[in-house]
């Protein structure tokens, strides 16, 4: 149940009934916009130990089907916010 709900909220799987709203708007009205604003971290470790932190984040960002330049910019922004740049 928790994983299913999380997947629906992160727009990875569509809801079969009801509504999913973000700030009062259905996420399905513009799903690609919400995919960049919503997400979740699974309980299991989904990192490749042979990739750097930066490479793992870029790889994960590709799931959101964004342009590569957007992914890289967001990864660098995130790494700065989380103080991970020294681990890049």
XYZ file of C-alpha atoms in Angstrom:
88
model
C 0.000 0.000 0.000
C 2.669 2.554 0.932
C 4.762 1.878 -2.162
C 1.707 2.003 -4.425
C 0.590 5.320 -2.935
C 4.102 6.757 -3.188
C 4.365 5.659 -6.823
C 1.030 7.292 -7.634
C 1.985 10.530 -5.862
C 5.304 10.615 -7.726
C 3.396 10.096 -11.024
C 5.205 6.815 -11.713
C 1.884 4.946 -11.902
C -1.552 6.428 -12.660
C -4.300 6.367 -10.060
C -7.150 4.050 -10.994
C -9.774 6.164 -9.228
C -10.122 9.440 -7.345
C -8.000 12.545 -7.782
C -4.390 13.412 -7.121
C -4.028 17.159 -6.549
C -0.942 19.325 -6.115
C -1.709 22.847 -4.952
C -5.326 22.305 -5.960
C -4.594 21.155 -9.523
C -4.736 17.607 -10.853
C -1.231 16.321 -11.477
C -2.529 14.579 -14.589
C -3.366 17.934 -16.243
C 0.346 18.484 -16.892
C 2.109 15.372 -15.638
C 5.561 16.323 -16.946
C 5.558 19.589 -14.985
C 4.722 17.733 -11.787
C 7.336 15.053 -12.399
C 9.977 17.732 -11.892
C 8.344 18.904 -8.641
C 7.348 15.581 -7.093
C 9.331 12.481 -6.295
C 10.222 9.983 -3.653
C 13.173 8.000 -2.439
C 12.576 4.249 -2.324
C 13.350 2.315 0.837
C 15.935 0.152 -0.845
C 19.351 1.335 -1.971
C 19.207 2.020 -5.676
C 22.738 3.295 -6.231
C 25.475 1.864 -8.384
C 28.589 1.541 -6.195
C 30.791 1.926 -9.285
C 29.410 5.400 -10.116
C 30.188 8.675 -8.376
C 27.512 10.547 -6.419
C 27.086 12.923 -9.352
C 26.815 10.068 -11.870
C 24.231 8.259 -9.707
C 22.109 11.418 -9.458
C 22.320 12.060 -13.207
C 21.332 8.447 -13.884
C 18.366 8.789 -11.504
C 17.381 12.100 -13.142
C 16.991 10.384 -16.505
C 13.876 8.641 -15.170
C 12.095 11.994 -15.359
C 12.638 12.262 -19.121
C 14.097 15.764 -18.927
C 16.741 17.170 -21.288
C 20.263 16.168 -20.258
C 21.309 19.793 -19.655
C 18.344 20.277 -17.300
C 19.235 17.115 -15.398
C 22.867 18.149 -14.975
C 21.910 21.651 -13.827
C 19.426 20.258 -11.298
C 21.958 17.682 -10.041
C 24.558 20.394 -9.449
C 21.959 22.560 -7.692
C 20.904 19.637 -5.505
C 24.481 18.697 -4.664
C 25.160 22.259 -3.530
C 21.981 22.368 -1.425
C 22.831 19.053 0.232
C 26.507 19.960 0.576
C 27.582 16.968 -1.494
C 29.825 18.738 -4.031
C 32.973 17.426 -2.354
C 31.737 13.886 -3.098
C 31.005 14.527 -6.787
